Amino acid sequence: MTLEEKLGQLTQLGAGQPEFSAAVGLVGSVLYTTGAAETNELQRATLAKSRLEIPILFGFDVIHGYRTIFPIPLAMASTWDPALGELAAHIAATEARAAGIRWTFAPMVDIARDPRWGRIAEGAGEDPFLGAAMAAAYVRGFQGNDLSAPDSVLACAKHYAAYGAAEGGRDYGPVEMSEATLREVYLPPFHAAVDAGTGTLMAAFNSLNRVPATANRHLLDDILRREWKFRGFVVSDYAGVTEMIDHGIAATPQEAARKAITAGLDMAMWDNSFATLAQEVRAGRLPESVVDQAVRRVLRAKFRVGLFADPYTDETRAAAVTLTKEHRDAARRIAQRSMILLKNEGALLPLPKSGKTIAVVGPFADSKADMLGPWSGSGKPEETVSVMEGIRSVTAVSQAMESADLIVAVLGEEREISGEAASRASLDLPDDQQRLLQSLIASGKPVVLVVMSGRPLTISWAAEHVAAIVQAWFLGSEGGNAIADVLFGTINPSGKLPVTVPRTVGQVPIYYAHLPSGRPANPGDKYTNKYADTPIGPLYPFGFGLSYTRFEYSNLKLSAPSMTMNDRLTVSAEIRNAGNRAGEEIVQFYINDPVASVSRPVKELKGFQRVALAPGEVKRVEFTVTRQQLEFWSDRGWLAEPGRFNIWIGPNSVDGLQGSFELLH
Ligand code: BGC
């Protein structure tokens, strides 16, 4: 290959960009072109011009569905069911591949502990353990066992790394953090994605400890390639290479490109900066072997997805595999399990299917576009079920509040103020919605609040005054049906919060796995770790969620009082469905190391299981403790220190049965 041919393989452009038309036949990857016919046409034009007949790798953001849209990832994480995430990703891959896409820019696996950051919608929330489980599941779902199969696409774990920790929650902002926080909190989902075989990663927009992720050797080389043995390739985010000029670490695109490729970046998205590397090589500032290595990684991926064997897409396939009944059914099933029942005073829910007139009100009552969420692929509003439609398919709906017996209010945020470039400084309901809610409550009629949002909202007033609250996030194509399924009790809600809900934005960052203070928060003592004007603790804790039945936890058992470093221990408890409805409970397992050489989080999730229980049924749920779960990042790498550990099995991050064991040398 000539140097220009090589650099073309390291460049990804949009087909509409002027730089692209000038370089057809050279450019290695194209983003945003979709459709079997459209991608085939571009592929033909490319192969006709490419001296070595190297096909284009088509990439697209298939985040939570391609045409059949699934709940946003924050909602899918609320299922605490990685198998459902895997299924959604597999269906998305099937539909996307039939539309000519070979590579998705997903999963987004950024941990987010700041709901002001709009992109919290795209990930699995605040916890690294849950985040890692979802990350691995998505990678398996997208890629399958054979990347060249007609239902597989190449995955791209993004945004590497620590993008979710942007200062002030402002998108694209800088991040400074300790190596320990990076390793223990922000990297585990990426490591899990790599272990699950993700073919690619995307470098994040942010700087990490003053070096943009796009050219961060510590991230791209030391950790990703040397420690984790990643063999795929890394693409920048959109114009991430030229943005290094604004970060202040390069004066020209050429200098930025040299720094990026030298640090371990293989492909530049949306800019032609890598083409300028020819001059760097010829001037002796960049060894050509660095370019060769990146080209090898990109070409290997093209072989793996089967592009050289068949660069085209069967144009008849999409119709048969897109938005099928089976796909819609799966979207509904997943959406049913993504909702979280936050409050249900006086068992207002489930609602009766007949005999009562229901008014469905609020700006999102009949919105289809918002239901799709902020990254809706090729999803179409007209193929989406609104809340109004879902409820109407079960019972009569009255538009007039006056004649209704009860009110379902669908409030929250528009999809445009969630997702990328949608950071918020307030997490309250917008004023007009808050006023509407207050007037509904003033009417004296029972009110059910359905919250549609891409982040936890500070609904403190509602939590006090509204009888029933369902956190519904953005649920995708079948959202309205799934919401009706929960409201009328066809389905017993089972989701749990993958993120802490603050009382007020001033509490942010607030997350359950925080480090202790020398003066733990105490309402009776002024000089403790709290605010003077806000109660201690969140509005709803991480892991919280109610059901139409009740679960009781009892009989905590440890298989032994201690374990050695190479041992294992099992911890179990009995969970009983004490109500009269079948239900599913997400049982959670937490650990704490109360005395170590460094301060450790007050609790850390280390296991979870979704269990189905018939009324009266009891099941013993078991978790295994391994040394790895007890380790933390130290100056000497991962380390577990002997001593006593606390454990909890419980329904959320606050409640539960507590025990302890000893870790021996
Ligand atoms: C986003 C990425 C996305 C890319 C391509 C960027 O603005 O940060 O998540 O994959 O655009 O659409």
mmCIF file with all atom_site columns, N, CA and C and ligand atoms in Angstrom, residues 12 31-32 60-61 63 104-106 108 119 122 156 158-159 163 171-172 202-203 205 236-239 269-270 375 420, ligand 1:
data_model
loop_
_atom_site.group_PDB
_atom_site.id
_atom_site.type_symbol
_atom_site.label_atom_id
_atom_site.label_alt_id
_atom_site.label_comp_id
_atom_site.label_asym_id
_atom_site.label_entity_id
_atom_site.label_seq_id
_atom_site.pdbx_PDB_ins_code
_atom_site.Cartn_x
_atom_site.Cartn_y
_atom_site.Cartn_z
_atom_site.occupancy
_atom_site.B_iso_or_equiv
_atom_site.pdbx_formal_charge
_atom_site.auth_seq_id
_atom_site.auth_comp_id
_atom_site.auth_asym_id
_atom_site.auth_atom_id
_atom_site.pdbx_PDB_model_num
ATOM   1  N N  . GLN A 1 12  ? -12.170 8.379  8.690  1.00 0.00 ? 12  GLN A N  1
ATOM   2  C CA . GLN A 1 12  ? -13.616 8.141  8.596  1.00 0.00 ? 12  GLN A CA 1
ATOM   3  C C  . GLN A 1 12  ? -14.309 9.472  8.335  1.00 0.00 ? 12  GLN A C  1
ATOM   4  N N  . LEU A 1 31  ? -19.409 7.281  7.998  1.00 0.00 ? 31  LEU A N  1
ATOM   5  C CA . LEU A 1 31  ? -20.459 7.234  9.020  1.00 0.00 ? 31  LEU A CA 1
ATOM   6  C C  . LEU A 1 31  ? -21.708 7.948  8.532  1.00 0.00 ? 31  LEU A C  1
ATOM   7  N N  . TYR A 1 32  ? -22.807 7.496  9.056  1.00 0.00 ? 32  TYR A N  1
ATOM   8  C CA . TYR A 1 32  ? -24.162 8.048  8.830  1.00 0.00 ? 32  TYR A CA 1
ATOM   9  C C  . TYR A 1 32  ? -24.854 7.592  7.541  1.00 0.00 ? 32  TYR A C  1
ATOM   10 N N  . PHE A 1 60  ? -22.456 3.552  12.263 1.00 0.00 ? 60  PHE A N  1
ATOM   11 C CA . PHE A 1 60  ? -23.658 4.336  12.603 1.00 0.00 ? 60  PHE A CA 1
ATOM   12 C C  . PHE A 1 60  ? -23.918 4.206  14.100 1.00 0.00 ? 60  PHE A C  1
ATOM   13 N N  . ASP A 1 61  ? -24.605 5.188  14.669 1.00 0.00 ? 61  ASP A N  1
ATOM   14 C CA . ASP A 1 61  ? -24.939 5.129  16.092 1.00 0.00 ? 61  ASP A CA 1
ATOM   15 C C  . ASP A 1 61  ? -26.206 4.296  16.313 1.00 0.00 ? 61  ASP A C  1
ATOM   16 N N  . ILE A 1 63  ? -27.694 2.832  19.109 1.00 0.00 ? 63  ILE A N  1
ATOM   17 C CA . ILE A 1 63  ? -27.435 2.894  20.551 1.00 0.00 ? 63  ILE A CA 1
ATOM   18 C C  . ILE A 1 63  ? -28.433 2.039  21.333 1.00 0.00 ? 63  ILE A C  1
ATOM   19 N N  . THR A 1 104 ? -21.370 -0.479 14.876 1.00 0.00 ? 104 THR A N  1
ATOM   20 C CA . THR A 1 104 ? -22.151 0.471  15.671 1.00 0.00 ? 104 THR A CA 1
ATOM   21 C C  . THR A 1 104 ? -21.254 1.199  16.664 1.00 0.00 ? 104 THR A C  1
ATOM   22 N N  . PHE A 1 105 ? -21.539 2.475  16.887 1.00 0.00 ? 105 PHE A N  1
ATOM   23 C CA . PHE A 1 105 ? -20.810 3.227  17.912 1.00 0.00 ? 105 PHE A CA 1
ATOM   24 C C  . PHE A 1 105 ? -21.502 3.009  19.249 1.00 0.00 ? 105 PHE A C  1
ATOM   25 N N  . ALA A 1 106 ? -21.467 1.799  19.722 1.00 0.00 ? 106 ALA A N  1
ATOM   26 C CA . ALA A 1 106 ? -22.119 1.395  20.961 1.00 0.00 ? 106 ALA A CA 1
ATOM   27 C C  . ALA A 1 106 ? -21.460 0.080  21.398 1.00 0.00 ? 106 ALA A C  1
ATOM   28 N N  . MET A 1 108 ? -22.321 2.494  24.812 1.00 0.00 ? 108 MET A N  1
ATOM   29 C CA . MET A 1 108 ? -21.800 3.613  25.581 1.00 0.00 ? 108 MET A CA 1
ATOM   30 C C  . MET A 1 108 ? -21.728 3.107  27.017 1.00 0.00 ? 108 MET A C  1
ATOM   31 N N  . ARG A 1 119 ? -25.775 12.968 28.993 1.00 0.00 ? 119 ARG A N  1
ATOM   32 C CA . ARG A 1 119 ? -25.454 11.660 28.428 1.00 0.00 ? 119 ARG A CA 1
ATOM   33 C C  . ARG A 1 119 ? -25.574 10.541 29.441 1.00 0.00 ? 119 ARG A C  1
ATOM   34 N N  . GLU A 1 122 ? -27.474 7.618  28.171 1.00 0.00 ? 122 GLU A N  1
ATOM   35 C CA . GLU A 1 122 ? -26.945 6.631  27.220 1.00 0.00 ? 122 GLU A CA 1
ATOM   36 C C  . GLU A 1 122 ? -26.209 5.476  27.868 1.00 0.00 ? 122 GLU A C  1
ATOM   37 N N  . CYS A 1 156 ? -18.422 -0.934 19.542 1.00 0.00 ? 156 CYS A N  1
ATOM   38 C CA . CYS A 1 156 ? -17.445 0.122  19.833 1.00 0.00 ? 156 CYS A CA 1
ATOM   39 C C  . CYS A 1 156 ? -17.736 0.651  21.238 1.00 0.00 ? 156 CYS A C  1
ATOM   40 N N  . LYS A 1 158 ? -17.579 2.966  24.177 1.00 0.00 ? 158 LYS A N  1
ATOM   41 C CA . LYS A 1 158 ? -17.236 4.390  24.213 1.00 0.00 ? 158 LYS A CA 1
ATOM   42 C C  . LYS A 1 158 ? -17.736 5.008  25.500 1.00 0.00 ? 158 LYS A C  1
ATOM   43 N N  . HIS A 1 159 ? -17.288 6.178  25.898 1.00 0.00 ? 159 HIS A N  1
ATOM   44 C CA . HIS A 1 159 ? -16.235 7.003  25.314 1.00 0.00 ? 159 HIS A CA 1
ATOM   45 C C  . HIS A 1 159 ? -15.061 6.867  26.260 1.00 0.00 ? 159 HIS A C  1
ATOM   46 N N  . TYR A 1 163 ? -15.415 10.092 30.494 1.00 0.00 ? 163 TYR A N  1
ATOM   47 C CA . TYR A 1 163 ? -16.184 11.184 29.876 1.00 0.00 ? 163 TYR A CA 1
ATOM   48 C C  . TYR A 1 163 ? -17.332 11.645 30.791 1.00 0.00 ? 163 TYR A C  1
ATOM   49 N N  . ASP A 1 171 ? -21.188 18.967 29.281 1.00 0.00 ? 171 ASP A N  1
ATOM   50 C CA . ASP A 1 171 ? -20.689 18.038 28.271 1.00 0.00 ? 171 ASP A CA 1
ATOM   51 C C  . ASP A 1 171 ? -19.392 18.578 27.660 1.00 0.00 ? 171 ASP A C  1
ATOM   52 N N  . TYR A 1 172 ? -18.493 17.673 27.378 1.00 0.00 ? 172 TYR A N  1
ATOM   53 C CA . TYR A 1 172 ? -17.192 17.941 26.743 1.00 0.00 ? 172 TYR A CA 1
ATOM   54 C C  . TYR A 1 172 ? -16.175 18.579 27.707 1.00 0.00 ? 172 TYR A C  1
ATOM   55 N N  . MET A 1 202 ? -13.943 3.815  21.250 1.00 0.00 ? 202 MET A N  1
ATOM   56 C CA . MET A 1 202 ? -13.908 5.210  20.803 1.00 0.00 ? 202 MET A CA 1
ATOM   57 C C  . MET A 1 202 ? -13.274 6.051  21.900 1.00 0.00 ? 202 MET A C  1
ATOM   58 N N  . ALA A 1 203 ? -12.309 6.881  21.521 1.00 0.00 ? 203 ALA A N  1
ATOM   59 C CA . ALA A 1 203 ? -11.669 7.770  22.496 1.00 0.00 ? 203 ALA A CA 1
ATOM   60 C C  . ALA A 1 203 ? -12.628 8.919  22.809 1.00 0.00 ? 203 ALA A C  1
ATOM   61 N N  . PHE A 1 205 ? -14.082 12.689 24.140 1.00 0.00 ? 205 PHE A N  1
ATOM   62 C CA . PHE A 1 205 ? -13.786 14.092 23.832 1.00 0.00 ? 205 PHE A CA 1
ATOM   63 C C  . PHE A 1 205 ? -12.944 14.774 24.915 1.00 0.00 ? 205 PHE A C  1
ATOM   64 N N  . SER A 1 236 ? -11.359 7.940  16.988 1.00 0.00 ? 236 SER A N  1
ATOM   65 C CA . SER A 1 236 ? -11.578 9.152  17.789 1.00 0.00 ? 236 SER A CA 1
ATOM   66 C C  . SER A 1 236 ? -13.073 9.416  17.837 1.00 0.00 ? 236 SER A C  1
ATOM   67 N N  . ASP A 1 237 ? -13.508 10.326 18.681 1.00 0.00 ? 237 ASP A N  1
ATOM   68 C CA . ASP A 1 237 ? -14.876 10.812 18.564 1.00 0.00 ? 237 ASP A CA 1
ATOM   69 C C  . ASP A 1 237 ? -14.876 11.904 17.483 1.00 0.00 ? 237 ASP A C  1
ATOM   70 N N  . TYR A 1 238 ? -16.059 12.367 17.184 1.00 0.00 ? 238 TYR A N  1
ATOM   71 C CA . TYR A 1 238 ? -16.343 13.285 16.081 1.00 0.00 ? 238 TYR A CA 1
ATOM   72 C C  . TYR A 1 238 ? -15.432 14.525 16.103 1.00 0.00 ? 238 TYR A C  1
ATOM   73 N N  . ALA A 1 239 ? -14.487 14.566 15.183 1.00 0.00 ? 239 ALA A N  1
ATOM   74 C CA . ALA A 1 239 ? -13.526 15.685 15.103 1.00 0.00 ? 239 ALA A CA 1
ATOM   75 C C  . ALA A 1 239 ? -12.632 15.789 16.338 1.00 0.00 ? 239 ALA A C  1
ATOM   76 N N  . MET A 1 269 ? -12.215 10.287 13.243 1.00 0.00 ? 269 MET A N  1
ATOM   77 C CA . MET A 1 269 ? -13.603 10.430 12.791 1.00 0.00 ? 269 MET A CA 1
ATOM   78 C C  . MET A 1 269 ? -13.874 11.881 12.384 1.00 0.00 ? 269 MET A C  1
ATOM   79 N N  . TRP A 1 270 ? -14.468 12.031 11.210 1.00 0.00 ? 270 TRP A N  1
ATOM   80 C CA . TRP A 1 270 ? -15.025 13.311 10.761 1.00 0.00 ? 270 TRP A CA 1
ATOM   81 C C  . TRP A 1 270 ? -13.994 14.390 10.456 1.00 0.00 ? 270 TRP A C  1
ATOM   82 N N  . TRP A 1 375 ? -31.327 9.108  21.289 1.00 0.00 ? 375 TRP A N  1
ATOM   83 C CA . TRP A 1 375 ? -30.498 8.473  20.244 1.00 0.00 ? 375 TRP A CA 1
ATOM   84 C C  . TRP A 1 375 ? -31.334 7.414  19.573 1.00 0.00 ? 375 TRP A C  1
ATOM   85 N N  . GLU A 1 420 ? -26.677 13.931 24.326 1.00 0.00 ? 420 GLU A N  1
ATOM   86 C CA . GLU A 1 420 ? -25.460 14.716 24.074 1.00 0.00 ? 420 GLU A CA 1
ATOM   87 C C  . GLU A 1 420 ? -25.751 16.216 24.041 1.00 0.00 ? 420 GLU A C  1
HETATM 88 C C1 . BGC B 2 .   ? -20.763 11.471 19.931 1.00 0.00 ? 1   BGC B C1 1
HETATM 89 C C2 . BGC B 2 .   ? -20.529 9.986  19.769 1.00 0.00 ? 1   BGC B C2 1
HETATM 90 C C3 . BGC B 2 .   ? -21.083 9.506  18.448 1.00 0.00 ? 1   BGC B C3 1
HETATM 91 C C4 . BGC B 2 .   ? -20.485 10.318 17.326 1.00 0.00 ? 1   BGC B C4 1
HETATM 92 C C5 . BGC B 2 .   ? -20.946 9.892  15.964 1.00 0.00 ? 1   BGC B C5 1
HETATM 93 C C6 . BGC B 2 .   ? -20.353 12.266 18.711 1.00 0.00 ? 1   BGC B C6 1
HETATM 94 O O1 . BGC B 2 .   ? -20.781 13.590 18.802 1.00 0.00 ? 1   BGC B O1 1
HETATM 95 O O2 . BGC B 2 .   ? -20.056 11.921 21.064 1.00 0.00 ? 1   BGC B O2 1
HETATM 96 O O3 . BGC B 2 .   ? -21.118 9.292  20.835 1.00 0.00 ? 1   BGC B O3 1
HETATM 97 O O4 . BGC B 2 .   ? -20.817 8.142  18.280 1.00 0.00 ? 1   BGC B O4 1
HETATM 98 O O5 . BGC B 2 .   ? -20.839 11.687 17.521 1.00 0.00 ? 1   BGC B O5 1
HETATM 99 O O6 . BGC B 2 .   ? -22.275 10.214 15.743 1.00 0.00 ? 1   BGC B O6 1
#
